[in-house]
Structures are given as structure tokens and as C-alpha cells.
CSV table of C-alpha atoms and ligand atoms in Angstrom, one decimal:
chain,number,residue,atom,x,y,z
S,1,UNK,CA,0.1,-0.2,0.0
S,2,UNK,CA,1.4,3.6,-1.0
S,3,UNK,CA,2.2,5.8,1.8
S,4,UNK,CA,1.4,8.8,-0.4
S,5,UNK,CA,-1.1,11.3,0.8
S,6,UNK,CA,-4.7,11.6,-1.0
S,7,UNK,CA,-5.8,14.8,-2.6
S,8,UNK,CA,-9.6,14.5,-3.2
S,9,UNK,CA,-10.5,16.7,-5.9
S,10,UNK,CA,-13.7,18.1,-6.7
S,11,UNK,CA,-14.4,19.2,-10.1
S,12,UNK,CA,-11.9,16.6,-11.5
S,13,UNK,CA,-13.8,16.3,-14.6
S,14,UNK,CA,-13.8,20.0,-15.4
S,15,UNK,CA,-11.2,22.7,-16.0
S,16,UNK,CA,-9.9,23.7,-12.5
S,17,UNK,CA,-10.0,20.3,-10.7
S,18,UNK,CA,-8.9,18.5,-13.9
S,19,UNK,CA,-5.6,20.5,-14.0
S,20,UNK,CA,-4.8,19.6,-10.4
S,21,UNK,CA,-5.6,16.0,-11.3
S,22,UNK,CA,-3.1,16.2,-14.2
S,23,UNK,CA,-0.5,18.0,-12.0
S,24,UNK,CA,-0.6,15.3,-9.4
S,25,UNK,CA,-0.3,12.6,-11.9
S,26,UNK,CA,2.5,14.2,-13.7
S,27,UNK,CA,4.5,14.2,-10.4
S,28,UNK,CA,5.5,10.9,-10.5
S,29,UNK,CA,7.9,10.5,-7.5
S,30,UNK,CA,5.8,13.1,-5.5
S,31,UNK,CA,4.3,12.7,-2.1
S,32,UNK,CA,0.5,12.8,-3.2
S,33,UNK,CA,-1.9,11.1,-5.2
S,34,UNK,CA,-5.0,12.2,-6.7
S,35,UNK,CA,-8.7,11.0,-5.8
S,36,UNK,CA,-11.1,12.4,-8.4
S,37,UNK,CA,-14.5,13.2,-7.1
S,38,UNK,CA,-17.4,13.2,-9.6
S,39,UNK,CA,-21.2,13.0,-9.4
S,40,UNK,CA,-21.2,10.5,-12.3
S,41,UNK,CA,-18.4,7.9,-11.8
S,42,UNK,CA,-19.4,6.3,-15.4
S,43,UNK,CA,-19.3,9.6,-17.5
S,44,UNK,CA,-16.6,9.7,-20.2
S,45,UNK,CA,-14.5,12.1,-18.5
S,46,UNK,CA,-14.5,10.1,-15.2
S,47,UNK,CA,-13.5,6.9,-17.4
S,48,UNK,CA,-10.8,8.8,-18.9
S,49,UNK,CA,-9.3,9.7,-15.3
S,50,UNK,CA,-9.7,6.1,-14.1
S,51,UNK,CA,-7.9,5.1,-17.2
S,52,UNK,CA,-5.1,7.3,-16.1
S,53,UNK,CA,-4.9,5.3,-12.9
S,54,UNK,CA,-6.8,7.8,-10.6
S,55,UNK,CA,-9.2,6.8,-8.3
S,56,UNK,CA,-12.5,7.8,-9.0
S,57,UNK,CA,-15.2,8.1,-6.4
S,58,UNK,CA,-18.8,9.3,-6.2
S,59,UNK,CA,-19.5,12.7,-4.5
S,60,UNK,CA,-22.1,15.4,-4.9
S,61,UNK,CA,-21.8,18.9,-3.3
S,62,UNK,CA,-25.7,19.1,-3.0
S,63,UNK,CA,-25.2,15.8,-0.6
S,64,UNK,CA,-23.0,16.5,2.4
S,65,UNK,CA,-22.7,13.0,3.5
S,66,UNK,CA,-21.6,11.9,0.0
S,67,UNK,CA,-18.7,14.3,0.1
S,68,UNK,CA,-17.8,13.1,3.4
S,69,UNK,CA,-17.5,9.8,2.1
S,70,UNK,CA,-15.4,10.9,-0.7
S,71,UNK,CA,-13.2,12.8,1.5
S,72,UNK,CA,-12.7,10.1,4.0
S,73,UNK,CA,-8.8,9.2,4.2
S,74,UNK,CA,-8.0,12.3,2.3
S,75,UNK,CA,-5.1,14.4,3.5
S,76,UNK,CA,-6.0,17.3,1.1
S,77,UNK,CA,-9.2,18.7,-0.6
S,78,UNK,CA,-9.7,20.9,-3.4
S,79,UNK,CA,-13.0,22.6,-3.3
S,80,UNK,CA,-14.6,24.1,-6.3
S,81,UNK,CA,-18.6,24.9,-7.2
S,82,UNK,CA,-20.0,25.5,-10.7
S,83,UNK,CA,-22.2,28.6,-10.2
S,84,UNK,CA,-23.2,28.3,-14.0
S,85,UNK,CA,-24.8,25.1,-13.8
S,86,UNK,CA,-27.7,26.3,-11.6
S,87,UNK,CA,-26.8,30.2,-11.4
S,88,UNK,CA,-28.2,30.1,-7.9
S,89,UNK,CA,-25.8,32.1,-5.3
S,90,UNK,CA,-27.7,30.3,-2.5
S,91,UNK,CA,-27.0,27.1,-3.8
S,92,UNK,CA,-23.7,27.8,-4.4
S,93,UNK,CA,-23.1,28.9,-0.8
S,94,UNK,CA,-25.1,25.8,0.3
S,95,UNK,CA,-22.6,23.5,-1.8
S,96,UNK,CA,-19.4,25.0,-0.3
S,97,UNK,CA,-20.7,24.8,3.3
S,98,UNK,CA,-21.5,20.9,2.6
S,99,UNK,CA,-17.9,20.7,1.4
S,100,UNK,CA,-16.6,22.6,4.4
S,101,UNK,CA,-18.4,20.5,6.9
S,102,UNK,CA,-17.7,17.3,5.0
S,103,UNK,CA,-14.0,18.3,4.9
S,104,UNK,CA,-14.1,18.8,9.0
S,105,UNK,CA,-16.0,15.6,9.5
S,106,UNK,CA,-13.3,13.6,7.4
S,107,UNK,CA,-10.5,14.9,9.4
S,108,UNK,CA,-8.9,16.7,6.2
S,109,UNK,CA,-5.7,18.6,7.1
S,110,UNK,CA,-5.7,21.0,4.2
S,111,UNK,CA,-8.5,22.4,2.1
S,112,UNK,CA,-8.2,24.7,-0.8
S,113,UNK,CA,-11.2,26.7,-1.6
S,114,UNK,CA,-11.7,28.2,-5.2
S,115,UNK,CA,-13.2,31.5,-4.2
S,116,UNK,CA,-13.5,35.0,-5.4
S,117,UNK,CA,-14.3,38.4,-3.7
S,118,UNK,CA,-17.6,39.2,-2.3
S,119,UNK,CA,-18.2,42.4,-4.5
S,120,UNK,CA,-20.3,44.2,-1.8
S,121,UNK,CA,-17.3,44.5,0.7
S,122,UNK,CA,-16.4,47.2,-2.1
S,123,UNK,CA,-19.9,48.4,-3.5
S,124,UNK,CA,-22.5,48.2,-0.7
S,125,UNK,CA,-26.2,47.1,-1.9
S,126,UNK,CA,-27.1,50.7,-1.4
S,127,UNK,CA,-24.7,52.0,-4.2
S,128,UNK,CA,-27.2,52.3,-7.3
S,129,UNK,CA,-24.3,53.0,-9.6
S,130,UNK,CA,-24.7,49.1,-10.0
S,131,UNK,CA,-28.0,47.3,-10.0
S,132,UNK,CA,-28.7,44.9,-7.1
S,133,UNK,CA,-29.4,41.4,-8.4
S,134,UNK,CA,-31.8,39.0,-6.7
S,135,UNK,CA,-32.5,41.3,-4.1
S,136,UNK,CA,-29.3,40.9,-2.2
S,137,UNK,CA,-26.2,40.5,-4.5
S,138,UNK,CA,-24.1,42.8,-6.9
S,139,UNK,CA,-22.0,40.1,-8.4
S,140,UNK,CA,-24.0,36.8,-7.8
S,141,UNK,CA,-21.3,34.4,-8.7
S,142,UNK,CA,-18.5,36.5,-7.1
S,143,UNK,CA,-20.6,37.1,-3.9
S,144,UNK,CA,-21.5,33.8,-3.2
S,145,UNK,CA,-17.9,32.4,-3.3
S,146,UNK,CA,-16.8,35.1,-1.0
S,147,UNK,CA,-19.7,34.4,1.4
S,148,UNK,CA,-18.8,30.7,1.4
S,149,UNK,CA,-15.3,31.6,2.9
S,150,UNK,CA,-17.0,31.7,6.2
S,151,UNK,CA,-18.5,28.4,5.9
S,152,UNK,CA,-14.6,27.0,5.7
S,153,UNK,CA,-13.8,29.2,8.6
S,154,UNK,CA,-16.7,28.2,10.8
S,155,UNK,CA,-16.3,24.5,10.0
S,156,UNK,CA,-12.6,24.9,11.4
S,157,UNK,CA,-11.1,23.1,8.4
S,158,UNK,CA,-7.4,24.5,7.8
S,159,UNK,CA,-8.1,26.2,4.5
S,160,UNK,CA,-6.3,28.2,1.7
S,161,UNK,CA,-8.7,30.5,-0.2
S,162,UNK,CA,-7.6,30.7,-3.7
S,163,UNK,CA,-8.8,33.9,-5.8
S,164,UNK,CA,-8.7,32.8,-9.3
S,165,UNK,CA,-9.0,35.1,-12.7
S,166,UNK,CA,-10.8,35.4,-15.9
S,167,UNK,CA,-10.2,32.4,-17.9
S,168,UNK,CA,-8.8,33.0,-21.8
S,169,UNK,CA,-10.9,29.6,-22.0
S,170,UNK,CA,-13.8,32.1,-21.8
S,171,UNK,CA,-13.2,32.9,-25.3
S,172,UNK,CA,-13.9,29.3,-26.4
S,173,UNK,CA,-16.4,27.9,-24.1
S,174,UNK,CA,-18.3,31.3,-22.8
S,175,UNK,CA,-19.3,32.9,-25.8
S,176,UNK,CA,-16.7,35.8,-25.2
S,177,UNK,CA,-14.7,35.1,-28.3
S,178,UNK,CA,-14.5,38.0,-31.2
S,179,UNK,CA,-17.4,38.5,-33.2
S,180,UNK,CA,-17.7,39.8,-36.8
S,181,UNK,CA,-19.3,43.3,-37.1
S,182,UNK,CA,-21.3,44.6,-39.8
S,183,UNK,CA,-18.1,46.0,-41.6
S,184,UNK,CA,-16.7,42.3,-41.5
S,185,UNK,CA,-14.2,43.1,-39.1
S,186,UNK,CA,-13.9,41.1,-35.7
S,187,UNK,CA,-14.6,42.7,-32.6
S,188,UNK,CA,-13.7,41.5,-29.0
S,189,UNK,CA,-16.3,42.9,-26.4
S,190,UNK,CA,-14.5,43.4,-23.0
S,191,UNK,CA,-16.3,46.3,-20.6
S,192,UNK,CA,-13.1,47.1,-18.9
S,193,UNK,CA,-12.6,50.7,-20.7
S,194,UNK,CA,-8.9,51.0,-20.7
S,195,UNK,CA,-8.4,49.3,-17.2
S,196,UNK,CA,-6.6,45.8,-17.0
S,197,UNK,CA,-8.0,42.5,-16.1
S,198,UNK,CA,-6.3,39.8,-14.6
S,199,UNK,CA,-6.6,36.5,-16.7
S,200,UNK,CA,-5.2,33.2,-17.1
S,201,UNK,CA,-5.4,29.8,-18.7
S,202,UNK,CA,-8.1,27.7,-16.5
S,203,UNK,CA,-5.6,24.8,-16.5
S,204,UNK,CA,-3.1,26.7,-14.7
S,205,UNK,CA,-5.2,26.8,-11.7
S,206,UNK,CA,-4.6,23.3,-10.8
S,207,UNK,CA,-0.7,23.2,-11.0
S,208,UNK,CA,-0.7,26.3,-8.8
S,209,UNK,CA,-3.3,24.7,-6.1
S,210,UNK,CA,-0.9,21.6,-6.3
S,211,UNK,CA,2.0,23.9,-5.4
S,212,UNK,CA,0.2,25.2,-2.4
S,213,UNK,CA,-0.7,21.8,-1.3
S,214,UNK,CA,3.0,20.8,-1.3
S,215,UNK,CA,3.9,24.0,0.5
S,216,UNK,CA,2.4,22.4,3.6
S,217,UNK,CA,1.1,25.0,6.1
S,218,UNK,CA,2.7,27.9,4.5
S,219,UNK,CA,-0.7,29.3,3.0
S,220,UNK,CA,-3.3,27.7,5.4
S,221,UNK,CA,-5.6,30.5,6.6
S,222,UNK,CA,-4.4,32.8,3.7
S,223,UNK,CA,-6.0,34.4,0.7
S,224,UNK,CA,-3.9,34.0,-2.4
S,225,UNK,CA,-4.5,35.2,-5.8
S,226,UNK,CA,-3.3,33.9,-8.9
S,227,UNK,CA,-3.1,35.3,-12.6
S,228,UNK,CA,-1.1,34.8,-15.6
S,229,UNK,CA,-1.2,38.4,-16.8
S,230,UNK,CA,-3.0,41.8,-16.5
S,231,UNK,CA,-4.2,43.2,-19.7
S,232,UNK,CA,-6.5,45.9,-21.1
S,233,UNK,CA,-9.0,45.0,-23.5
S,234,UNK,CA,-7.1,46.7,-26.4
S,235,UNK,CA,-3.9,44.8,-25.3
S,236,UNK,CA,-6.1,41.5,-25.7
S,237,UNK,CA,-7.5,42.2,-29.0
S,238,UNK,CA,-3.8,43.3,-30.2
S,239,UNK,CA,-2.6,40.1,-29.2
S,240,UNK,CA,-5.8,38.3,-30.8
S,241,UNK,CA,-5.0,40.3,-33.9
S,242,UNK,CA,-1.4,39.0,-34.0
S,243,UNK,CA,-2.7,35.3,-33.1
S,244,UNK,CA,-5.2,35.0,-35.6
S,245,UNK,CA,-3.8,36.9,-38.7
S,246,UNK,CA,-6.5,39.5,-39.0
S,247,UNK,CA,-7.6,42.7,-37.1
S,248,UNK,CA,-9.6,42.4,-34.0
S,249,UNK,CA,-10.9,45.6,-32.4
S,250,UNK,CA,-11.4,46.0,-28.8
S,251,UNK,CA,-15.0,46.8,-28.2
S,252,UNK,CA,-15.1,48.7,-24.7
S,253,UNK,CA,-18.9,48.8,-24.3
S,254,UNK,CA,-20.0,50.2,-20.9
S,255,UNK,CA,-21.3,47.5,-18.4
S,256,UNK,CA,-24.7,49.2,-18.4
S,257,UNK,CA,-25.1,48.1,-22.2
S,258,UNK,CA,-23.2,44.8,-21.6
S,259,UNK,CA,-26.1,44.2,-18.9
S,260,UNK,CA,-28.8,44.5,-21.6
S,261,UNK,CA,-27.2,41.8,-24.0
S,262,UNK,CA,-29.9,39.6,-22.9
S,263,UNK,CA,-28.3,36.2,-22.5
S,264,UNK,CA,-28.6,34.4,-19.3
S,265,UNK,CA,-26.0,35.7,-16.8
S,266,UNK,CA,-25.5,39.1,-18.8
S,267,UNK,CA,-26.7,41.2,-15.6
S,268,UNK,CA,-24.2,39.4,-13.3
S,269,UNK,CA,-21.2,39.6,-15.9
S,270,UNK,CA,-21.9,43.0,-16.6
S,271,UNK,CA,-21.7,43.8,-12.8
S,272,UNK,CA,-18.4,41.7,-12.5
S,273,UNK,CA,-16.8,43.8,-15.4
S,274,UNK,CA,-18.1,47.0,-13.7
S,275,UNK,CA,-16.7,45.8,-10.4
S,276,UNK,CA,-13.4,44.6,-12.1
S,277,UNK,CA,-13.0,47.8,-13.7
S,278,UNK,CA,-13.9,50.1,-10.6
S,279,UNK,CA,-11.4,48.2,-8.4
S,280,UNK,CA,-9.0,47.5,-11.3
S,281,UNK,CA,-6.1,48.2,-8.6
S,282,UNK,CA,-7.4,46.2,-5.7
S,283,UNK,CA,-8.4,43.3,-8.1
S,284,UNK,CA,-4.8,43.6,-9.8
S,285,UNK,CA,-2.9,43.7,-6.4
S,286,UNK,CA,-4.8,40.4,-5.0
S,287,UNK,CA,-3.6,38.7,-8.1
S,288,UNK,CA,0.1,39.2,-7.9
S,289,UNK,CA,1.9,37.9,-11.0
S,290,UNK,CA,5.3,37.4,-9.5
S,291,UNK,CA,3.5,35.3,-6.7
S,292,UNK,CA,1.8,33.4,-9.2
S,293,UNK,CA,4.7,32.4,-11.2
S,294,UNK,CA,6.5,31.6,-7.9
S,295,UNK,CA,3.8,29.1,-7.3
S,296,UNK,CA,3.8,27.8,-10.8
S,297,UNK,CA,6.7,29.1,-13.1
S,298,UNK,CA,5.0,27.9,-16.4
S,299,UNK,CA,1.9,29.9,-15.8
S,300,UNK,CA,0.8,31.1,-19.4
S,301,UNK,CA,0.6,34.5,-20.6
S,302,UNK,CA,-2.4,35.4,-23.2
S,303,UNK,CA,-0.1,35.0,-26.0
S,304,UNK,CA,1.2,31.6,-25.0
S,305,UNK,CA,-2.5,30.5,-24.4
S,306,UNK,CA,-3.4,31.8,-27.6
S,307,UNK,CA,-0.6,30.1,-29.4
S,308,UNK,CA,-1.9,26.5,-28.2
S,309,UNK,CA,-5.7,27.5,-28.6
S,310,UNK,CA,-6.2,29.9,-31.2
S,311,UNK,CA,-7.8,27.1,-33.5
S,312,UNK,CA,-10.5,26.3,-30.8
S,313,UNK,CA,-11.9,30.1,-30.8
S,314,UNK,CA,-15.1,30.3,-32.4
S,315,UNK,CA,-15.2,33.4,-34.7
S,316,UNK,CA,-19.0,34.5,-34.8
W,1,NAP,N1,-14.8,31.4,-16.7
W,1,NAP,C1,-13.9,32.1,-15.7
W,1,NAP,O1,-13.3,33.0,-16.4
W,1,NAP,C2,-13.9,31.8,-14.2
W,1,NAP,C3,-13.0,32.4,-13.6
W,1,NAP,C4,-12.6,32.4,-12.0
W,1,NAP,C5,-13.6,31.3,-11.5
W,1,NAP,N2,-14.7,30.7,-12.2
W,1,NAP,C6,-15.5,29.9,-11.6
W,1,NAP,O2,-15.2,28.6,-12.0
W,1,NAP,C7,-16.1,27.7,-11.5
W,1,NAP,C8,-16.2,26.4,-12.4
W,1,NAP,O3,-15.3,25.9,-12.6
W,1,NAP,P1,-14.7,25.1,-13.8
W,1,NAP,O4,-14.1,26.1,-14.5
W,1,NAP,O5,-13.5,23.9,-13.4
W,1,NAP,O6,-16.0,24.1,-14.1
W,1,NAP,P2,-16.2,23.2,-15.4
W,1,NAP,O7,-15.0,23.0,-16.2
W,1,NAP,O8,-17.3,23.6,-16.2
W,1,NAP,O9,-16.4,22.0,-14.5
W,1,NAP,C9,-17.5,21.8,-13.4
W,1,NAP,C10,-17.0,20.8,-12.4
W,1,NAP,O10,-17.9,20.9,-11.4
W,1,NAP,C11,-18.1,19.5,-11.0
W,1,NAP,N3,-19.5,20.0,-10.3
W,1,NAP,C12,-20.5,20.6,-10.5
W,1,NAP,N4,-21.5,20.7,-9.6
W,1,NAP,C13,-21.1,19.6,-8.7
W,1,NAP,C14,-21.9,19.1,-7.6
W,1,NAP,N5,-22.9,19.2,-7.1
W,1,NAP,N6,-20.8,18.1,-6.9
W,1,NAP,C15,-19.7,17.6,-7.3
W,1,NAP,N7,-19.0,18.3,-8.4
W,1,NAP,C16,-19.8,19.0,-9.2
W,1,NAP,C17,-18.4,18.8,-12.0
W,1,NAP,O11,-18.2,17.5,-11.9
W,1,NAP,P3,-19.1,16.5,-12.4
W,1,NAP,O12,-20.1,17.0,-13.4
W,1,NAP,O13,-18.2,15.1,-12.8
W,1,NAP,O14,-19.8,15.9,-11.1
W,1,NAP,C18,-17.2,19.5,-12.9
W,1,NAP,O15,-15.9,18.6,-12.8
W,1,NAP,C19,-17.6,28.5,-11.5
W,1,NAP,O16,-18.1,28.6,-10.2
W,1,NAP,C20,-17.1,29.9,-12.0
W,1,NAP,O17,-17.8,31.0,-11.4
W,1,NAP,C21,-14.9,31.1,-13.7
């Protein structure tokens, strides 16, 4: 029997957790071994993990007991929620709370909670420069994660709070790629004016999280932020132009216009961009680039990410 310590990875079939599983598997002689947690152990993605030699177990964040079972015997757990699957901040908080309690009950020694800022610490609900959503949120998918930080503290689990950044992958999977305008030129919408947005490859979150586990107690109780680069929309458009070999213009639509785009979540994302814009300095300071590369030296820049992924970006 191996004496390697188990890291149970929620979201192992997804972008964040998948990157962590790959990082653990790649570290052949390392002190850790990955356990993938999924709601469906017979999905193709789960089977692919099993084929890599990874232990795959059932667990659902909507069911605390199932998570406790999935976490039993683990030294560490990586906890992530998928807000966009249900878009309910209250459910996201409940899922995170269930994982925090399950981690405590299972005797986990180090949890990493993939979180974001509660924007209401910066913009109170009473501030009508940004609409309040669902009666109590400004940026629901940020605020709920920020609220859930307290669940990990209350549960008494030794936790590192990991602030992530805007994925380059949003250009592929989230409908945020450049679109052809009436004049045939590609336009890249990013409601950030001329301010810089911290961004990263989603797949780089896992290796950074792995470095946090490998650092032992160093980051327990701390909030740490990661990004590959801080770029303006114009800088991203220039890099897109270069990578795609055709002009891409930055369209700095105001967040108020973005909110009216009508797709599900447009109001949440419009508020997110307004928050990222208005508090750009604080947001960047929380995601220091030198610190990020200290954790994971191969953290990709946007142009490095584009070199690997430009063919996958749908050009609408
Ligand atoms: N897009 C961005 O720029 C960005 C930036 C920062 C943070 N985020 C946040 O990232 C989160 C999503 O992470 P991701 O990109 O890694 O997602 P993803 O690639 O879509 O994968 C979602 C993962 O979550 C798991 N999952 C969902 N509901 C679950 C539940 N009830 N119990 C257990 N596992 C569950 C899924 O596992 P199974 O289906 O196998 O169970 C899957 O592995 C979102 O909350 C989002 O707000 C996104």
C-alpha cells in the first residue's frame, strides 16, 4: 500500500480540478496521489481519469454525506463549485458549506477553496451605480463564493482561499470570443474601458493549487490570488489580431450596455466587469504575477495561451 497522501479533487472532470489531477499525476515521484470526485463515475471524463490510473469516487456537493465519504482518508481536498450550472448564489453557498463541513468531518488537514471576492465589500447594496440582483447581490457568482469563505472558517478546516482570474478559455467555451461586425471586422467585447483585467489559462489553476498543497502549512488560513497576466481589452485585442492573423478591435462597451445583452447571466457579468473596472487596482493587487509564477513558473501569458488554443476560438 502506498504511503502517499491523498488529495481529493472536486471538479476533477472540469477545468480547475482537472488541471490539479493532471499536475498530481505528472509528479510521478511526489508525495501525493489524486482522488477524483464526480457525481457520475461512469461519464466519459470520469472513465478517462480512471484510465490514467486515478481513483474515481462518487460525491455530490448537494449531498454533504456523499462528500464526507468521498473525502475520508484524504490529507487534502480541492473544493470548487460550478455556479453556471444552476446560477443560484444560495445553492452555491450551500454546496460550499456542505464541502467545508464534510472536510471537517473527514479530518482533512488542508482544504483549498476556489473562491472570488464578495463584491459587496467594495460596493454596498445601497450603491445604485450598479443594480442589485436577486434582492441581495451585486455580482452573484463572486459574492456567493466570498460568503462561502466563512463556511470554511466556521467549520474549522485548515483552508487556503484561492482567488482565480478570468479564463482565456472564456473565448472558447463562454461565448466571449471575437465576433464579426457589420463591416466584417472582428470585435472583442470587454467592458473594462482602458483598465487591466487579470487573466489566466483555466488549466493553470490546478498546478498552482498543487504548489499550495506541496507548500505544507505555509498558505493555510491565507487568501492567495493567481493570474497569468494583467491586460487591457486593447492589449488582448492586439494579441488576438496577431495570433489570428486578422484585425480584432477591442469594443469597450459600458457595463450598463453589456447588462442588456439579454443572454442568461448578462446582468451578473455586466456587474462583474463594472466591479473589475472600478476596483481594478485592488483586483490586480490581489492577483500578483510574481507570486503566481513563484507558485507555478509555467503560468501562461495570454499570447502563450493563444498559441496553443487559437484554432479552438469560434469566430462568430
Ligand atoms: N470562467 C471564468 O473566467 C472563471 C474564472 C474564475 C472562476 N470561475 C468559476 O469556476 C467555476 C467552475 O469551475 P470550472 O471552470 O472548473 O468548471 P467546469 O470545467 O465547467 O467543470 C465543473 C466541474 O464541477 C463539478 N461539479 C459541478 N457540480 C457539482 C456537484 N454538485 N458536486 C460535485 N461536483 C460538481 C463537475 O463534476 P461532475 O459533473 O463530474 O460531477 C465538473 O468537474 C465557476 O463557479 C466559476 O464561477 C470561472
